[in-house]
Amino acid sequence: MLYLWIKAFHIVSIVCWFAGLFYLPRLFVYHAQSEDTVSKERFSVMERKLYRGIMGPAMVASLVFGIWLIALNPGIFQSGAWIHAKLTLVVLLIGYHHMCGAQVKRFARGENTRSHVFYRWFNEVPVLILLAIVILVVVKPF
């Protein structure tokens, strides 16, 4: 029963993390398009609060619950290569998360050099990673 509770909290924390991963780059799109100081400052505050207040804790919770699940079921590594592929994608997602954090800082310092078009494409990365992770976990293709 403990395993199922941890799994439930793992899923909830992942949903929260991905909500931020989807929304923060969208804020970057609007921030890159903004022209006035008031808007730029407002977006910087929103980005910082989302990154530090929601995304960071949700990522940590996702990792803690995920590691806990693996600790309770270490045999999962023998269930196929899908788990290794999934964990590789999680590492890439953590990297993407930190890239977002670096961009939050650049915007706050007024040092953004990228266009809103770049951020529209950048926003698609977590979608592709989520799609791949869900397929790996549900279908277990290998």
mmCIF file of N, CA and C in Angstrom:
data_model
loop_
_atom_site.group_PDB
_atom_site.id
_atom_site.type_symbol
_atom_site.label_atom_id
_atom_site.label_comp_id
_atom_site.label_asym_id
_atom_site.label_seq_id
_atom_site.Cartn_x
_atom_site.Cartn_y
_atom_site.Cartn_z
ATOM 1 N N MET A 1 0.826 -1.201 0.000
ATOM 2 C CA MET A 1 0.000 0.000 0.000
ATOM 3 C C MET A 1 0.866 1.260 0.000
ATOM 4 N N LEU A 2 1.982 1.238 0.714
ATOM 5 C CA LEU A 2 2.889 2.386 0.743
ATOM 6 C C LEU A 2 3.364 2.715 -0.671
ATOM 7 N N TYR A 3 3.685 1.696 -1.441
ATOM 8 C CA TYR A 3 4.167 1.881 -2.812
ATOM 9 C C TYR A 3 3.158 2.681 -3.643
ATOM 10 N N LEU A 4 1.883 2.355 -3.497
ATOM 11 C CA LEU A 4 0.846 3.044 -4.265
ATOM 12 C C LEU A 4 0.690 4.507 -3.836
ATOM 13 N N TRP A 5 0.811 4.777 -2.541
ATOM 14 C CA TRP A 5 0.763 6.163 -2.056
ATOM 15 C C TRP A 5 1.925 6.970 -2.615
ATOM 16 N N ILE A 6 3.096 6.383 -2.593
ATOM 17 C CA ILE A 6 4.279 7.082 -3.114
ATOM 18 C C ILE A 6 4.119 7.312 -4.615
ATOM 19 N N LYS A 7 3.608 6.318 -5.308
ATOM 20 C CA LYS A 7 3.381 6.449 -6.748
ATOM 21 C C LYS A 7 2.381 7.568 -7.044
ATOM 22 N N ALA A 8 1.329 7.659 -6.255
ATOM 23 C CA ALA A 8 0.335 8.723 -6.428
ATOM 24 C C ALA A 8 0.972 10.097 -6.230
ATOM 25 N N PHE A 9 1.759 10.250 -5.173
ATOM 26 C CA PHE A 9 2.421 11.531 -4.922
ATOM 27 C C PHE A 9 3.470 11.828 -5.995
ATOM 28 N N HIS A 10 4.101 10.798 -6.526
ATOM 29 C CA HIS A 10 5.060 10.968 -7.622
ATOM 30 C C HIS A 10 4.341 11.540 -8.844
ATOM 31 N N ILE A 11 3.190 10.986 -9.170
ATOM 32 C CA ILE A 11 2.427 11.456 -10.325
ATOM 33 C C ILE A 11 1.959 12.899 -10.124
ATOM 34 N N VAL A 12 1.471 13.214 -8.935
ATOM 35 C CA VAL A 12 1.009 14.578 -8.659
ATOM 36 C C VAL A 12 2.161 15.574 -8.774
ATOM 37 N N SER A 13 3.314 15.220 -8.230
ATOM 38 C CA SER A 13 4.452 16.138 -8.303
ATOM 39 C C SER A 13 4.930 16.304 -9.738
ATOM 40 N N ILE A 14 4.854 15.251 -10.540
ATOM 41 C CA ILE A 14 5.223 15.354 -11.960
ATOM 42 C C ILE A 14 4.258 16.286 -12.692
ATOM 43 N N VAL A 15 2.969 16.166 -12.401
ATOM 44 C CA VAL A 15 1.980 17.047 -13.032
ATOM 45 C C VAL A 15 2.285 18.501 -12.698
ATOM 46 N N CYS A 16 2.601 18.777 -11.445
ATOM 47 C CA CYS A 16 2.934 20.147 -11.028
ATOM 48 C C CYS A 16 4.199 20.641 -11.712
ATOM 49 N N TRP A 17 5.207 19.773 -11.782
ATOM 50 C CA TRP A 17 6.468 20.147 -12.430
ATOM 51 C C TRP A 17 6.234 20.465 -13.904
ATOM 52 N N PHE A 18 5.503 19.601 -14.591
ATOM 53 C CA PHE A 18 5.257 19.834 -16.010
ATOM 54 C C PHE A 18 4.376 21.050 -16.254
ATOM 55 N N ALA A 19 3.477 21.361 -15.348
ATOM 56 C CA ALA A 19 2.684 22.587 -15.497
ATOM 57 C C ALA A 19 3.619 23.781 -15.589
ATOM 58 N N GLY A 20 4.616 23.809 -14.718
ATOM 59 C CA GLY A 20 5.604 24.887 -14.761
ATOM 60 C C GLY A 20 6.474 24.825 -15.998
ATOM 61 N N LEU A 21 6.892 23.620 -16.378
ATOM 62 C CA LEU A 21 7.738 23.470 -17.564
ATOM 63 C C LEU A 21 7.012 23.885 -18.846
ATOM 64 N N PHE A 22 5.691 23.762 -18.855
ATOM 65 C CA PHE A 22 4.914 24.204 -20.010
ATOM 66 C C PHE A 22 4.657 25.718 -19.963
ATOM 67 N N TYR A 23 4.424 26.247 -18.761
ATOM 68 C CA TYR A 23 4.019 27.647 -18.648
ATOM 69 C C TYR A 23 5.198 28.614 -18.671
ATOM 70 N N LEU A 24 6.320 28.267 -18.053
ATOM 71 C CA LEU A 24 7.447 29.199 -17.981
ATOM 72 C C LEU A 24 7.947 29.613 -19.364
ATOM 73 N N PRO A 25 8.178 28.685 -20.284
ATOM 74 C CA PRO A 25 8.608 29.136 -21.614
ATOM 75 C C PRO A 25 7.553 29.992 -22.327
ATOM 76 N N ARG A 26 6.274 29.758 -22.018
ATOM 77 C CA ARG A 26 5.225 30.614 -22.579
ATOM 78 C C ARG A 26 5.372 32.032 -22.035
ATOM 79 N N LEU A 27 5.713 32.155 -20.746
ATOM 80 C CA LEU A 27 5.998 33.480 -20.189
ATOM 81 C C LEU A 27 7.197 34.111 -20.885
ATOM 82 N N PHE A 28 8.191 33.290 -21.230
ATOM 83 C CA PHE A 28 9.357 33.806 -21.955
ATOM 84 C C PHE A 28 8.934 34.394 -23.303
ATOM 85 N N VAL A 29 7.980 33.740 -23.969
ATOM 86 C CA VAL A 29 7.478 34.255 -25.251
ATOM 87 C C VAL A 29 6.917 35.656 -25.047
ATOM 88 N N TYR A 30 6.046 35.813 -24.065
ATOM 89 C CA TYR A 30 5.423 37.114 -23.814
ATOM 90 C C TYR A 30 6.445 38.138 -23.342
ATOM 91 N N HIS A 31 7.391 37.692 -22.513
ATOM 92 C CA HIS A 31 8.429 38.590 -22.000
ATOM 93 C C HIS A 31 9.283 39.108 -23.153
ATOM 94 N N ALA A 32 9.656 38.214 -24.072
ATOM 95 C CA ALA A 32 10.487 38.620 -25.209
ATOM 96 C C ALA A 32 9.748 39.598 -26.123
ATOM 97 N N GLN A 33 8.429 39.530 -26.133
ATOM 98 C CA GLN A 33 7.629 40.434 -26.957
ATOM 99 C C GLN A 33 7.344 41.764 -26.270
ATOM 100 N N SER A 34 7.511 41.821 -24.965
ATOM 101 C CA SER A 34 7.135 43.039 -24.235
ATOM 102 C C SER A 34 8.106 44.175 -24.534
ATOM 103 N N GLU A 35 7.548 45.372 -24.526
ATOM 104 C CA GLU A 35 8.329 46.559 -24.889
ATOM 105 C C GLU A 35 8.530 47.505 -23.707
ATOM 106 N N ASP A 36 7.573 47.557 -22.800
ATOM 107 C CA ASP A 36 7.651 48.546 -21.715
ATOM 108 C C ASP A 36 8.258 47.942 -20.452
ATOM 109 N N THR A 37 8.818 48.805 -19.637
ATOM 110 C CA THR A 37 9.510 48.391 -18.412
ATOM 111 C C THR A 37 8.580 47.713 -17.420
ATOM 112 N N VAL A 38 7.377 48.217 -17.276
ATOM 113 C CA VAL A 38 6.420 47.651 -16.321
ATOM 114 C C VAL A 38 6.125 46.188 -16.688
ATOM 115 N N SER A 39 5.872 45.921 -17.940
ATOM 116 C CA SER A 39 5.587 44.551 -18.378
ATOM 117 C C SER A 39 6.789 43.649 -18.161
ATOM 118 N N LYS A 40 7.970 44.131 -18.510
ATOM 119 C CA LYS A 40 9.180 43.331 -18.348
ATOM 120 C C LYS A 40 9.410 42.977 -16.883
ATOM 121 N N GLU A 41 9.206 43.942 -15.996
ATOM 122 C CA GLU A 41 9.377 43.677 -14.562
ATOM 123 C C GLU A 41 8.316 42.695 -14.055
ATOM 124 N N ARG A 42 7.091 42.841 -14.520
ATOM 125 C CA ARG A 42 6.011 41.938 -14.113
ATOM 126 C C ARG A 42 6.327 40.509 -14.550
ATOM 127 N N PHE A 43 6.783 40.344 -15.790
ATOM 128 C CA PHE A 43 7.129 38.999 -16.265
ATOM 129 C C PHE A 43 8.306 38.418 -15.479
ATOM 130 N N SER A 44 9.266 39.238 -15.144
ATOM 131 C CA SER A 44 10.402 38.747 -14.350
ATOM 132 C C SER A 44 9.947 38.219 -12.994
ATOM 133 N N VAL A 45 9.033 38.928 -12.361
ATOM 134 C CA VAL A 45 8.509 38.485 -11.061
ATOM 135 C C VAL A 45 7.728 37.181 -11.225
ATOM 136 N N MET A 46 6.876 37.120 -12.234
ATOM 137 C CA MET A 46 6.090 35.910 -12.474
ATOM 138 C C MET A 46 6.998 34.717 -12.756
ATOM 139 N N GLU A 47 8.016 34.915 -13.576
ATOM 140 C CA GLU A 47 8.944 33.842 -13.926
ATOM 141 C C GLU A 47 9.704 33.345 -12.697
ATOM 142 N N ARG A 48 10.186 34.289 -11.904
ATOM 143 C CA ARG A 48 10.945 33.912 -10.699
ATOM 144 C C ARG A 48 10.073 33.138 -9.720
ATOM 145 N N LYS A 49 8.864 33.610 -9.483
ATOM 146 C CA LYS A 49 7.968 32.932 -8.535
ATOM 147 C C LYS A 49 7.569 31.553 -9.025
ATOM 148 N N LEU A 50 7.305 31.420 -10.320
ATOM 149 C CA LEU A 50 6.954 30.121 -10.883
ATOM 150 C C LEU A 50 8.125 29.157 -10.764
ATOM 151 N N TYR A 51 9.324 29.629 -11.115
ATOM 152 C CA TYR A 51 10.497 28.761 -11.104
ATOM 153 C C TYR A 51 10.869 28.331 -9.687
ATOM 154 N N ARG A 52 10.946 29.292 -8.783
ATOM 155 C CA ARG A 52 11.381 28.978 -7.415
ATOM 156 C C ARG A 52 10.269 28.414 -6.540
ATOM 157 N N GLY A 53 9.060 28.904 -6.707
ATOM 158 C CA GLY A 53 7.976 28.535 -5.810
ATOM 159 C C GLY A 53 7.212 27.285 -6.195
ATOM 160 N N ILE A 54 7.197 26.963 -7.480
ATOM 161 C CA ILE A 54 6.427 25.801 -7.937
ATOM 162 C C ILE A 54 7.322 24.764 -8.610
ATOM 163 N N MET A 55 8.044 25.188 -9.617
ATOM 164 C CA MET A 55 8.826 24.234 -10.402
ATOM 165 C C MET A 55 9.938 23.559 -9.603
ATOM 166 N N GLY A 56 10.680 24.344 -8.838
ATOM 167 C CA GLY A 56 11.777 23.773 -8.040
ATOM 168 C C GLY A 56 11.281 22.733 -7.046
ATOM 169 N N PRO A 57 10.337 23.101 -6.182
ATOM 170 C CA PRO A 57 9.817 22.105 -5.235
ATOM 171 C C PRO A 57 9.168 20.898 -5.928
ATOM 172 N N ALA A 58 8.473 21.120 -7.034
ATOM 173 C CA ALA A 58 7.831 20.008 -7.738
ATOM 174 C C ALA A 58 8.878 19.070 -8.342
ATOM 175 N N MET A 59 9.969 19.636 -8.856
ATOM 176 C CA MET A 59 11.033 18.787 -9.393
ATOM 177 C C MET A 59 11.662 17.951 -8.285
ATOM 178 N N VAL A 60 11.956 18.589 -7.172
ATOM 179 C CA VAL A 60 12.555 17.867 -6.044
ATOM 180 C C VAL A 60 11.625 16.763 -5.564
ATOM 181 N N ALA A 61 10.339 17.076 -5.422
ATOM 182 C CA ALA A 61 9.371 16.063 -4.982
ATOM 183 C C ALA A 61 9.291 14.915 -5.989
ATOM 184 N N SER A 62 9.290 15.236 -7.281
ATOM 185 C CA SER A 62 9.260 14.188 -8.311
ATOM 186 C C SER A 62 10.457 13.262 -8.181
ATOM 187 N N LEU A 63 11.625 13.840 -7.974
ATOM 188 C CA LEU A 63 12.842 13.036 -7.848
ATOM 189 C C LEU A 63 12.843 12.215 -6.565
ATOM 190 N N VAL A 64 12.436 12.818 -5.464
ATOM 191 C CA VAL A 64 12.404 12.098 -4.185
ATOM 192 C C VAL A 64 11.448 10.912 -4.270
ATOM 193 N N PHE A 65 10.229 11.152 -4.754
ATOM 194 C CA PHE A 65 9.256 10.054 -4.847
ATOM 195 C C PHE A 65 9.698 9.007 -5.866
ATOM 196 N N GLY A 66 10.299 9.443 -6.978
ATOM 197 C CA GLY A 66 10.783 8.501 -7.974
ATOM 198 C C GLY A 66 11.903 7.617 -7.442
ATOM 199 N N ILE A 67 12.849 8.222 -6.746
ATOM 200 C CA ILE A 67 13.946 7.450 -6.150
ATOM 201 C C ILE A 67 13.403 6.503 -5.082
ATOM 202 N N TRP A 68 12.426 6.967 -4.334
ATOM 203 C CA TRP A 68 11.802 6.129 -3.301
ATOM 204 C C TRP A 68 11.133 4.908 -3.942
ATOM 205 N N LEU A 69 10.439 5.134 -5.056
ATOM 206 C CA LEU A 69 9.807 4.017 -5.764
ATOM 207 C C LEU A 69 10.846 2.994 -6.228
ATOM 208 N N ILE A 70 11.949 3.484 -6.747
ATOM 209 C CA ILE A 70 13.017 2.585 -7.195
ATOM 210 C C ILE A 70 13.613 1.841 -6.007
ATOM 211 N N ALA A 71 13.785 2.529 -4.893
ATOM 212 C CA ALA A 71 14.337 1.876 -3.690
ATOM 213 C C ALA A 71 13.417 0.761 -3.199
ATOM 214 N N LEU A 72 12.114 0.955 -3.330
ATOM 215 C CA LEU A 72 11.161 -0.073 -2.913
ATOM 216 C C LEU A 72 11.052 -1.217 -3.929
ATOM 217 N N ASN A 73 11.472 -0.954 -5.146
ATOM 218 C CA ASN A 73 11.371 -1.965 -6.211
ATOM 219 C C ASN A 73 12.625 -1.938 -7.085
ATOM 220 N N PRO A 74 13.784 -2.301 -6.541
ATOM 221 C CA PRO A 74 15.026 -2.239 -7.327
ATOM 222 C C PRO A 74 15.034 -3.208 -8.513
ATOM 223 N N GLY A 75 14.178 -4.198 -8.496
ATOM 224 C CA GLY A 75 14.091 -5.133 -9.603
ATOM 225 C C GLY A 75 13.566 -4.503 -10.882
ATOM 226 N N ILE A 76 13.085 -3.285 -10.788
ATOM 227 C CA ILE A 76 12.551 -2.598 -11.973
ATOM 228 C C ILE A 76 13.610 -2.466 -13.064
ATOM 229 N N PHE A 77 14.884 -2.431 -12.661
ATOM 230 C CA PHE A 77 15.956 -2.304 -13.646
ATOM 231 C C PHE A 77 16.109 -3.566 -14.492
ATOM 232 N N GLN A 78 15.503 -4.650 -14.051
ATOM 233 C CA GLN A 78 15.557 -5.890 -14.811
ATOM 234 C C GLN A 78 14.299 -6.105 -15.652
ATOM 235 N N SER A 79 13.407 -5.129 -15.626
ATOM 236 C CA SER A 79 12.145 -5.264 -16.358
ATOM 237 C C SER A 79 12.261 -4.850 -17.821
ATOM 238 N N GLY A 80 13.398 -4.350 -18.216
ATOM 239 C CA GLY A 80 13.597 -3.948 -19.604
ATOM 240 C C GLY A 80 14.380 -2.653 -19.702
ATOM 241 N N ALA A 81 14.763 -2.333 -20.926
ATOM 242 C CA ALA A 81 15.554 -1.122 -21.165
ATOM 243 C C ALA A 81 14.717 0.148 -21.086
ATOM 244 N N TRP A 82 13.409 0.010 -21.049
ATOM 245 C CA TRP A 82 12.544 1.182 -21.004
ATOM 246 C C TRP A 82 12.844 2.062 -19.799
ATOM 247 N N ILE A 83 13.144 1.456 -18.642
ATOM 248 C CA ILE A 83 13.403 2.243 -17.430
ATOM 249 C C ILE A 83 14.690 3.050 -17.578
ATOM 250 N N HIS A 84 15.679 2.483 -18.241
ATOM 251 C CA HIS A 84 16.934 3.206 -18.468
ATOM 252 C C HIS A 84 16.704 4.382 -19.420
ATOM 253 N N ALA A 85 15.911 4.155 -20.449
ATOM 254 C CA ALA A 85 15.573 5.233 -21.384
ATOM 255 C C ALA A 85 14.779 6.324 -20.672
ATOM 256 N N LYS A 86 13.836 5.911 -19.825
ATOM 257 C CA LYS A 86 13.027 6.888 -19.083
ATOM 258 C C LYS A 86 13.908 7.731 -18.181
ATOM 259 N N LEU A 87 14.811 7.099 -17.449
ATOM 260 C CA LEU A 87 15.686 7.841 -16.539
ATOM 261 C C LEU A 87 16.630 8.758 -17.302
ATOM 262 N N THR A 88 17.038 8.357 -18.483
ATOM 263 C CA THR A 88 17.857 9.234 -19.327
ATOM 264 C C THR A 88 17.067 10.486 -19.705
ATOM 265 N N LEU A 89 15.808 10.312 -20.051
ATOM 266 C CA LEU A 89 14.955 11.455 -20.375
ATOM 267 C C LEU A 89 14.716 12.337 -19.159
ATOM 268 N N VAL A 90 14.630 11.745 -17.982
ATOM 269 C CA VAL A 90 14.477 12.531 -16.748
ATOM 270 C C VAL A 90 15.710 13.402 -16.537
ATOM 271 N N VAL A 91 16.883 12.849 -16.782
ATOM 272 C CA VAL A 91 18.123 13.640 -16.656
ATOM 273 C C VAL A 91 18.102 14.807 -17.653
ATOM 274 N N LEU A 92 17.669 14.546 -18.890
ATOM 275 C CA LEU A 92 17.549 15.627 -19.877
ATOM 276 C C LEU A 92 16.534 16.676 -19.426
ATOM 277 N N LEU A 93 15.454 16.231 -18.810
ATOM 278 C CA LEU A 93 14.430 17.145 -18.310
ATOM 279 C C LEU A 93 14.970 18.023 -17.184
ATOM 280 N N ILE A 94 15.788 17.446 -16.327
ATOM 281 C CA ILE A 94 16.427 18.238 -15.267
ATOM 282 C C ILE A 94 17.327 19.307 -15.892
ATOM 283 N N GLY A 95 18.050 18.929 -16.939
ATOM 284 C CA GLY A 95 18.871 19.903 -17.652
ATOM 285 C C GLY A 95 18.035 21.018 -18.253
ATOM 286 N N TYR A 96 16.909 20.662 -18.857
ATOM 287 C CA TYR A 96 15.997 21.660 -19.419
ATOM 288 C C TYR A 96 15.483 22.586 -18.320
ATOM 289 N N HIS A 97 15.143 22.009 -17.184
ATOM 290 C CA HIS A 97 14.679 22.787 -16.033
ATOM 291 C C HIS A 97 15.718 23.846 -15.656
ATOM 292 N N HIS A 98 16.974 23.436 -15.589
ATOM 293 C CA HIS A 98 18.039 24.373 -15.212
ATOM 294 C C HIS A 98 18.318 25.391 -16.312
ATOM 295 N N MET A 99 18.115 25.008 -17.566
ATOM 296 C CA MET A 99 18.221 25.983 -18.658
ATOM 297 C C MET A 99 17.147 27.062 -18.501
ATOM 298 N N CYS A 100 15.969 26.641 -18.102
ATOM 299 C CA CYS A 100 14.891 27.605 -17.838
ATOM 300 C C CYS A 100 15.288 28.550 -16.714
ATOM 301 N N GLY A 101 15.898 27.999 -15.659
ATOM 302 C CA GLY A 101 16.334 28.835 -14.542
ATOM 303 C C GLY A 101 17.377 29.857 -14.962
ATOM 304 N N ALA A 102 18.301 29.448 -15.824
ATOM 305 C CA ALA A 102 19.314 30.380 -16.329
ATOM 306 C C ALA A 102 18.656 31.485 -17.145
ATOM 307 N N GLN A 103 17.618 31.119 -17.895
ATOM 308 C CA GLN A 103 16.925 32.115 -18.695
ATOM 309 C C GLN A 103 16.132 33.080 -17.818
ATOM 310 N N VAL A 104 15.568 32.588 -16.732
ATOM 311 C CA VAL A 104 14.872 33.472 -15.785
ATOM 312 C C VAL A 104 15.842 34.550 -15.304
ATOM 313 N N LYS A 105 17.055 34.146 -14.981
ATOM 314 C CA LYS A 105 18.072 35.101 -14.515
ATOM 315 C C LYS A 105 18.461 36.089 -15.609
ATOM 316 N N ARG A 106 18.604 35.603 -16.847
ATOM 317 C CA ARG A 106 18.953 36.500 -17.959
ATOM 318 C C ARG A 106 17.880 37.556 -18.169
ATOM 319 N N PHE A 107 16.615 37.129 -18.151
ATOM 320 C CA PHE A 107 15.525 38.092 -18.306
ATOM 321 C C PHE A 107 15.534 39.100 -17.158
ATOM 322 N N ALA A 108 15.767 38.632 -15.940
ATOM 323 C CA ALA A 108 15.768 39.527 -14.774
ATOM 324 C C ALA A 108 16.873 40.584 -14.891
ATOM 325 N N ARG A 109 17.998 40.209 -15.498
ATOM 326 C CA ARG A 109 19.108 41.160 -15.683
ATOM 327 C C ARG A 109 18.951 41.999 -16.950
ATOM 328 N N GLY A 110 17.916 41.720 -17.724
ATOM 329 C CA GLY A 110 17.703 42.446 -18.975
ATOM 330 C C GLY A 110 18.667 42.029 -20.069
ATOM 331 N N GLU A 111 19.117 40.765 -20.024
ATOM 332 C CA GLU A 111 20.133 40.289 -20.962
ATOM 333 C C GLU A 111 19.605 39.274 -21.968
ATOM 334 N N ASN A 112 18.314 39.214 -22.168
ATOM 335 C CA ASN A 112 17.780 38.259 -23.141
ATOM 336 C C ASN A 112 18.172 38.683 -24.548
ATOM 337 N N THR A 113 18.658 37.734 -25.336
ATOM 338 C CA THR A 113 19.041 38.026 -26.718
ATOM 339 C C THR A 113 18.215 37.216 -27.716
ATOM 340 N N ARG A 114 17.288 36.435 -27.238
ATOM 341 C CA ARG A 114 16.516 35.552 -28.113
ATOM 342 C C ARG A 114 15.133 36.122 -28.389
ATOM 343 N N SER A 115 14.585 35.728 -29.533
ATOM 344 C CA SER A 115 13.266 36.222 -29.937
ATOM 345 C C SER A 115 12.154 35.354 -29.363
ATOM 346 N N HIS A 116 10.952 35.866 -29.474
ATOM 347 C CA HIS A 116 9.783 35.096 -29.024
ATOM 348 C C HIS A 116 9.629 33.822 -29.853
ATOM 349 N N VAL A 117 10.089 33.822 -31.082
ATOM 350 C CA VAL A 117 9.997 32.625 -31.930
ATOM 351 C C VAL A 117 10.861 31.497 -31.350
ATOM 352 N N PHE A 118 12.055 31.837 -30.875
ATOM 353 C CA PHE A 118 12.909 30.836 -30.238
ATOM 354 C C PHE A 118 12.186 30.187 -29.074
ATOM 355 N N TYR A 119 11.545 31.000 -28.240
ATOM 356 C CA TYR A 119 10.868 30.461 -27.053
ATOM 357 C C TYR A 119 9.628 29.646 -27.421
ATOM 358 N N ARG A 120 9.004 29.951 -28.542
ATOM 359 C CA ARG A 120 7.881 29.129 -28.995
ATOM 360 C C ARG A 120 8.363 27.711 -29.309
ATOM 361 N N TRP A 121 9.522 27.588 -29.920
ATOM 362 C CA TRP A 121 10.102 26.271 -30.201
ATOM 363 C C TRP A 121 10.650 25.637 -28.933
ATOM 364 N N PHE A 122 11.297 26.426 -28.106
ATOM 365 C CA PHE A 122 11.849 25.948 -26.833
ATOM 366 C C PHE A 122 10.750 25.346 -25.967
ATOM 367 N N ASN A 123 9.556 25.888 -26.076
ATOM 368 C CA ASN A 123 8.399 25.441 -25.299
ATOM 369 C C ASN A 123 7.953 24.032 -25.684
ATOM 370 N N GLU A 124 8.368 23.553 -26.841
ATOM 371 C CA GLU A 124 7.945 22.233 -27.294
ATOM 372 C C GLU A 124 8.798 21.097 -26.716
ATOM 373 N N VAL A 125 9.973 21.405 -26.206
ATOM 374 C CA VAL A 125 10.882 20.375 -25.691
ATOM 375 C C VAL A 125 10.239 19.520 -24.593
ATOM 376 N N PRO A 126 9.658 20.120 -23.541
ATOM 377 C CA PRO A 126 9.073 19.267 -22.504
ATOM 378 C C PRO A 126 7.880 18.451 -22.998
ATOM 379 N N VAL A 127 7.185 18.935 -24.014
ATOM 380 C CA VAL A 127 6.064 18.174 -24.585
ATOM 381 C C VAL A 127 6.585 16.869 -25.179
ATOM 382 N N LEU A 128 7.668 16.967 -25.936
ATOM 383 C CA LEU A 128 8.245 15.778 -26.570
ATOM 384 C C LEU A 128 8.797 14.809 -25.531
ATOM 385 N N ILE A 129 9.439 15.349 -24.501
ATOM 386 C CA ILE A 129 9.982 14.491 -23.447
ATOM 387 C C ILE A 129 8.847 13.798 -22.692
ATOM 388 N N LEU A 130 7.791 14.534 -22.371
ATOM 389 C CA LEU A 130 6.651 13.933 -21.675
ATOM 390 C C LEU A 130 6.025 12.827 -22.520
ATOM 391 N N LEU A 131 5.839 13.082 -23.791
ATOM 392 C CA LEU A 131 5.268 12.079 -24.685
ATOM 393 C C LEU A 131 6.112 10.805 -24.668
ATOM 394 N N ALA A 132 7.421 10.964 -24.784
ATOM 395 C CA ALA A 132 8.304 9.799 -24.797
ATOM 396 C C ALA A 132 8.268 9.058 -23.464
ATOM 397 N N ILE A 133 8.276 9.788 -22.347
ATOM 398 C CA ILE A 133 8.259 9.148 -21.030
ATOM 399 C C ILE A 133 6.958 8.371 -20.817
ATOM 400 N N VAL A 134 5.845 8.967 -21.162
ATOM 401 C CA VAL A 134 4.560 8.277 -20.976
ATOM 402 C C VAL A 134 4.515 7.006 -21.815
ATOM 403 N N ILE A 135 4.966 7.080 -23.057
ATOM 404 C CA ILE A 135 4.978 5.881 -23.901
ATOM 405 C C ILE A 135 5.903 4.817 -23.300
ATOM 406 N N LEU A 136 7.075 5.226 -22.832
ATOM 407 C CA LEU A 136 8.003 4.263 -22.230
ATOM 408 C C LEU A 136 7.401 3.581 -21.010
ATOM 409 N N VAL A 137 6.744 4.351 -20.149
ATOM 410 C CA VAL A 137 6.212 3.810 -18.891
ATOM 411 C C VAL A 137 4.964 2.943 -19.133
ATOM 412 N N VAL A 138 4.112 3.351 -20.032
ATOM 413 C CA VAL A 138 2.855 2.629 -20.257
ATOM 414 C C VAL A 138 3.043 1.446 -21.206
ATOM 415 N N VAL A 139 3.700 1.676 -22.341
ATOM 416 C CA VAL A 139 3.833 0.645 -23.368
ATOM 417 C C VAL A 139 5.027 -0.274 -23.099
ATOM 418 N N LYS A 140 6.075 0.279 -22.499
ATOM 419 C CA LYS A 140 7.308 -0.490 -22.246
ATOM 420 C C LYS A 140 7.746 -1.197 -23.533
ATOM 421 N N PRO A 141 8.086 -0.414 -24.576
ATOM 422 C CA PRO A 141 8.354 -1.006 -25.887
ATOM 423 C C PRO A 141 9.617 -1.859 -25.982
ATOM 424 N N PHE A 142 10.490 -1.740 -25.004
ATOM 425 C CA PHE A 142 11.700 -2.571 -25.017
ATOM 426 C C PHE A 142 12.213 -2.779 -23.609
#
